[in-house]
CSV table of C-alpha atoms in Angstrom, one decimal:
chain,number,residue,atom,x,y,z
A,146,UNK,CA,18.5,5.9,-32.8
A,147,UNK,CA,21.2,5.9,-30.1
A,148,UNK,CA,21.3,5.8,-26.3
A,149,UNK,CA,22.5,8.5,-24.0
A,150,UNK,CA,26.1,8.6,-22.9
A,151,UNK,CA,27.0,7.0,-19.6
A,152,UNK,CA,26.0,9.3,-16.8
A,153,UNK,CA,26.0,8.8,-13.0
A,154,UNK,CA,22.8,10.2,-11.5
A,155,UNK,CA,23.1,12.5,-8.6
A,156,UNK,CA,19.7,14.1,-8.3
A,157,UNK,CA,16.9,12.8,-6.0
A,158,UNK,CA,15.2,10.2,-8.1
A,159,UNK,CA,11.5,11.0,-8.9
A,160,UNK,CA,11.1,8.8,-11.9
A,161,UNK,CA,11.7,5.6,-13.8
A,162,UNK,CA,14.4,3.8,-15.8
A,163,UNK,CA,14.0,4.8,-19.5
A,164,UNK,CA,17.6,5.9,-20.0
A,165,UNK,CA,17.5,5.6,-23.7
A,166,UNK,CA,18.2,8.1,-26.4
A,167,UNK,CA,15.5,9.5,-28.6
A,168,UNK,CA,15.0,10.9,-32.0
A,169,UNK,CA,16.9,13.9,-33.4
A,170,UNK,CA,13.7,16.0,-33.1
A,171,UNK,CA,14.5,16.5,-29.4
A,172,UNK,CA,13.5,19.3,-27.1
A,173,UNK,CA,16.1,21.8,-25.8
A,174,UNK,CA,15.3,21.1,-22.2
A,175,UNK,CA,14.4,18.2,-19.9
A,176,UNK,CA,11.0,16.6,-20.3
A,177,UNK,CA,8.9,14.6,-17.9
A,178,UNK,CA,7.8,11.2,-19.0
A,179,UNK,CA,5.0,9.3,-17.1
A,180,UNK,CA,4.4,5.6,-17.2
A,181,UNK,CA,1.1,4.8,-18.9
A,182,UNK,CA,-0.6,2.5,-16.4
A,183,UNK,CA,-2.8,1.2,-19.2
A,184,UNK,CA,0.2,-0.1,-21.0
A,185,UNK,CA,2.4,-1.4,-18.3
A,186,UNK,CA,3.2,-5.1,-17.6
A,187,UNK,CA,5.6,-6.6,-15.1
A,188,UNK,CA,5.7,-10.3,-14.3
A,189,UNK,CA,8.0,-12.4,-12.1
A,190,UNK,CA,8.7,-16.1,-12.1
A,191,UNK,CA,10.0,-18.2,-9.3
A,192,UNK,CA,10.5,-22.0,-9.1
A,193,UNK,CA,8.2,-24.1,-7.0
A,194,UNK,CA,9.8,-27.3,-5.5
A,195,UNK,CA,11.8,-27.6,-8.7
A,196,UNK,CA,8.8,-28.6,-10.8
A,197,UNK,CA,7.7,-25.5,-12.6
A,198,UNK,CA,7.9,-21.7,-12.1
A,199,UNK,CA,5.0,-19.9,-10.5
A,200,UNK,CA,4.4,-16.6,-12.3
A,201,UNK,CA,2.8,-13.4,-11.0
A,202,UNK,CA,2.6,-9.7,-11.4
A,203,UNK,CA,1.9,-6.4,-9.6
A,204,UNK,CA,-1.3,-4.7,-10.7
A,205,UNK,CA,-0.6,-1.3,-9.3
A,206,UNK,CA,2.6,0.6,-10.3
A,207,UNK,CA,3.5,4.2,-11.0
A,208,UNK,CA,6.6,5.9,-12.2
A,209,UNK,CA,8.1,8.8,-14.2
A,210,UNK,CA,11.4,10.0,-15.3
A,211,UNK,CA,13.1,13.3,-16.3
A,212,UNK,CA,14.9,13.1,-19.6
A,213,UNK,CA,16.8,15.7,-21.7
A,214,UNK,CA,16.4,14.6,-25.3
A,215,UNK,CA,18.8,17.0,-26.9
A,216,UNK,CA,21.6,16.2,-24.4
A,217,UNK,CA,20.6,12.6,-24.4
A,218,UNK,CA,20.8,12.4,-20.6
A,219,UNK,CA,18.5,10.8,-18.1
A,220,UNK,CA,18.3,13.0,-15.0
A,221,UNK,CA,16.3,10.9,-12.6
A,222,UNK,CA,13.9,8.0,-12.4
A,223,UNK,CA,11.8,5.7,-10.2
A,224,UNK,CA,9.2,3.0,-10.2
A,225,UNK,CA,6.9,2.4,-7.3
A,226,UNK,CA,5.0,-0.9,-6.9
A,227,UNK,CA,2.2,-1.5,-4.3
A,228,UNK,CA,3.0,-4.6,-2.5
A,229,UNK,CA,-0.5,-5.7,-1.8
A,230,UNK,CA,-1.3,-5.6,-5.6
A,231,UNK,CA,0.6,-8.8,-6.2
A,232,UNK,CA,-1.4,-11.3,-8.2
A,233,UNK,CA,-0.5,-15.0,-9.0
A,234,UNK,CA,-4.0,-16.2,-10.1
A,235,UNK,CA,-4.5,-18.0,-6.8
A,236,UNK,CA,-6.3,-16.3,-3.9
A,237,UNK,CA,-4.7,-18.2,-1.0
A,238,UNK,CA,-1.3,-18.0,-2.5
A,239,UNK,CA,-1.7,-14.2,-3.1
A,240,UNK,CA,-2.6,-13.8,0.6
A,241,UNK,CA,0.5,-15.8,1.6
A,242,UNK,CA,2.8,-13.8,-0.6
A,243,UNK,CA,1.4,-10.6,0.9
A,244,UNK,CA,2.1,-11.7,4.5
A,245,UNK,CA,5.3,-11.5,6.5
A,246,UNK,CA,6.8,-14.7,4.9
A,247,UNK,CA,7.3,-12.8,1.7
A,248,UNK,CA,6.4,-9.2,0.9
A,249,UNK,CA,5.0,-8.2,4.4
A,250,UNK,CA,2.7,-5.7,2.7
A,251,UNK,CA,1.2,-4.3,5.9
A,252,UNK,CA,4.7,-3.3,7.2
A,253,UNK,CA,6.2,-2.4,3.8
A,254,UNK,CA,3.4,-1.3,1.4
A,255,UNK,CA,5.7,-0.1,-1.3
A,256,UNK,CA,8.5,-1.5,-3.4
A,257,UNK,CA,10.7,1.1,-5.1
A,258,UNK,CA,13.3,1.0,-7.8
A,259,UNK,CA,15.4,4.2,-8.1
A,260,UNK,CA,17.8,4.8,-10.9
A,261,UNK,CA,21.5,5.5,-10.1
A,262,UNK,CA,23.4,4.9,-13.3
A,263,UNK,CA,23.1,3.9,-17.0
A,264,UNK,CA,25.5,2.3,-19.5
A,265,UNK,CA,25.0,1.9,-23.2
A,266,UNK,CA,25.5,-1.6,-24.6
A,267,UNK,CA,24.2,-1.1,-28.2
A,268,UNK,CA,22.3,1.0,-30.6
A,269,UNK,CA,19.0,0.7,-28.6
A,270,UNK,CA,20.1,-1.3,-25.6
A,271,UNK,CA,21.7,-0.5,-22.2
A,272,UNK,CA,22.1,-1.4,-18.6
A,273,UNK,CA,20.2,0.6,-15.9
A,274,UNK,CA,21.6,0.4,-12.4
A,275,UNK,CA,19.2,1.3,-9.6
A,276,UNK,CA,18.5,0.8,-5.9
A,277,UNK,CA,15.7,-1.7,-5.1
A,278,UNK,CA,14.1,-1.1,-1.8
A,279,UNK,CA,12.3,-4.2,-0.5
A,280,UNK,CA,11.4,-5.2,3.0
A,281,UNK,CA,13.1,-2.1,4.4
A,282,UNK,CA,16.4,-3.0,2.7
A,283,UNK,CA,18.0,-1.3,-0.3
A,284,UNK,CA,20.4,-3.1,-2.6
A,285,UNK,CA,21.6,-2.4,-6.2
A,286,UNK,CA,20.0,-4.2,-9.1
A,287,UNK,CA,21.0,-4.0,-12.8
A,288,UNK,CA,18.3,-4.1,-15.6
A,289,UNK,CA,18.9,-5.0,-19.2
A,290,UNK,CA,16.9,-2.4,-21.1
A,291,UNK,CA,15.7,-2.1,-24.7
A,292,UNK,CA,14.1,0.9,-26.3
A,293,UNK,CA,11.6,-0.6,-28.7
A,294,UNK,CA,10.2,2.7,-30.1
A,295,UNK,CA,10.2,6.4,-29.6
A,296,UNK,CA,7.6,8.4,-31.6
A,297,UNK,CA,4.3,10.2,-31.6
A,298,UNK,CA,1.5,7.8,-30.7
A,299,UNK,CA,-0.6,7.0,-33.8
A,300,UNK,CA,-4.0,7.3,-32.1
A,301,UNK,CA,-5.7,8.0,-28.8
A,302,UNK,CA,-3.6,10.5,-26.8
A,303,UNK,CA,-1.3,11.2,-29.8
A,304,UNK,CA,1.6,12.2,-27.5
A,305,UNK,CA,5.3,11.5,-27.9
A,306,UNK,CA,5.8,8.1,-26.3
A,307,UNK,CA,8.6,5.6,-25.5
A,308,UNK,CA,8.1,1.9,-25.6
A,309,UNK,CA,10.5,0.0,-23.4
A,310,UNK,CA,11.3,-3.6,-22.4
A,311,UNK,CA,13.6,-4.6,-19.4
A,312,UNK,CA,14.5,-7.7,-17.5
A,313,UNK,CA,16.7,-8.8,-14.6
A,314,UNK,CA,17.3,-11.7,-12.2
A,315,UNK,CA,17.8,-11.4,-8.5
A,316,UNK,CA,18.0,-13.5,-5.3
A,317,UNK,CA,15.2,-12.7,-2.8
A,318,UNK,CA,17.3,-13.9,0.1
A,319,UNK,CA,19.6,-10.8,-0.3
A,320,UNK,CA,16.6,-8.8,1.0
A,321,UNK,CA,16.0,-11.2,3.9
A,322,UNK,CA,13.2,-13.1,2.2
A,323,UNK,CA,14.1,-16.6,3.1
A,324,UNK,CA,10.8,-18.5,3.5
A,325,UNK,CA,10.8,-21.9,1.7
A,326,UNK,CA,14.5,-21.9,0.9
A,327,UNK,CA,15.1,-25.0,3.1
A,328,UNK,CA,14.5,-28.0,0.9
A,329,UNK,CA,14.2,-25.7,-2.1
A,330,UNK,CA,10.4,-25.5,-1.7
A,331,UNK,CA,10.4,-22.0,-3.1
A,332,UNK,CA,13.3,-20.9,-5.3
A,333,UNK,CA,15.7,-18.1,-4.3
A,334,UNK,CA,16.1,-16.8,-7.9
A,335,UNK,CA,13.4,-14.5,-9.1
A,336,UNK,CA,13.2,-13.5,-12.8
A,337,UNK,CA,11.6,-10.1,-13.6
A,338,UNK,CA,10.3,-8.9,-16.9
A,339,UNK,CA,9.0,-5.4,-17.8
A,340,UNK,CA,7.2,-4.0,-20.8
A,341,UNK,CA,5.7,-0.5,-20.7
A,342,UNK,CA,4.9,2.8,-22.5
A,343,UNK,CA,5.8,6.2,-21.1
A,344,UNK,CA,4.2,9.4,-22.3
A,345,UNK,CA,6.0,12.8,-22.5
A,346,UNK,CA,4.1,15.4,-20.5
A,347,UNK,CA,3.6,18.7,-22.3
A,348,UNK,CA,4.0,22.1,-20.7
A,349,UNK,CA,5.8,20.8,-17.5
A,350,UNK,CA,8.7,23.3,-17.6
């Protein structure tokens, strides 16, 4: 199973980063894949005063991507996270992360990642470049992506499904999130890890 060839994306992004090649039994036209919210996980970790990382996640996310399996080309992609869905297993901390010191969820209710480019790095791995919009600012981010599996789901919906893992590391200060940086009370470096399934929609075109 191989990845798609390198391709710079020019269409308006309406979907998510799964720029990975699929099986030879491909369709002859682009297909729409939708993130299965029942099988999506994204967690982040950030160091607290140098002692240990605090980990959290976003509970509400949606995304989709348009992918041509025969041509092995990703046409567009986007993920959208709801800022106020952040969860760190501590109520007061969650409220703090939602306020203007961090995510400012009232002013910026959504965090978006929009694909702009893809580069193959191995048989089932690649690098997805995209624009991350956070706190009203947009900056490029590169994800290391792995296609774990592409096949018909063995039970339940029984639709053609991709299984994908991805990760990246960024500095929150680049988006203007500087609370706690003095004295290294809250780390600047944020590690992100993704794992999700995406289902091919039938009869879209």
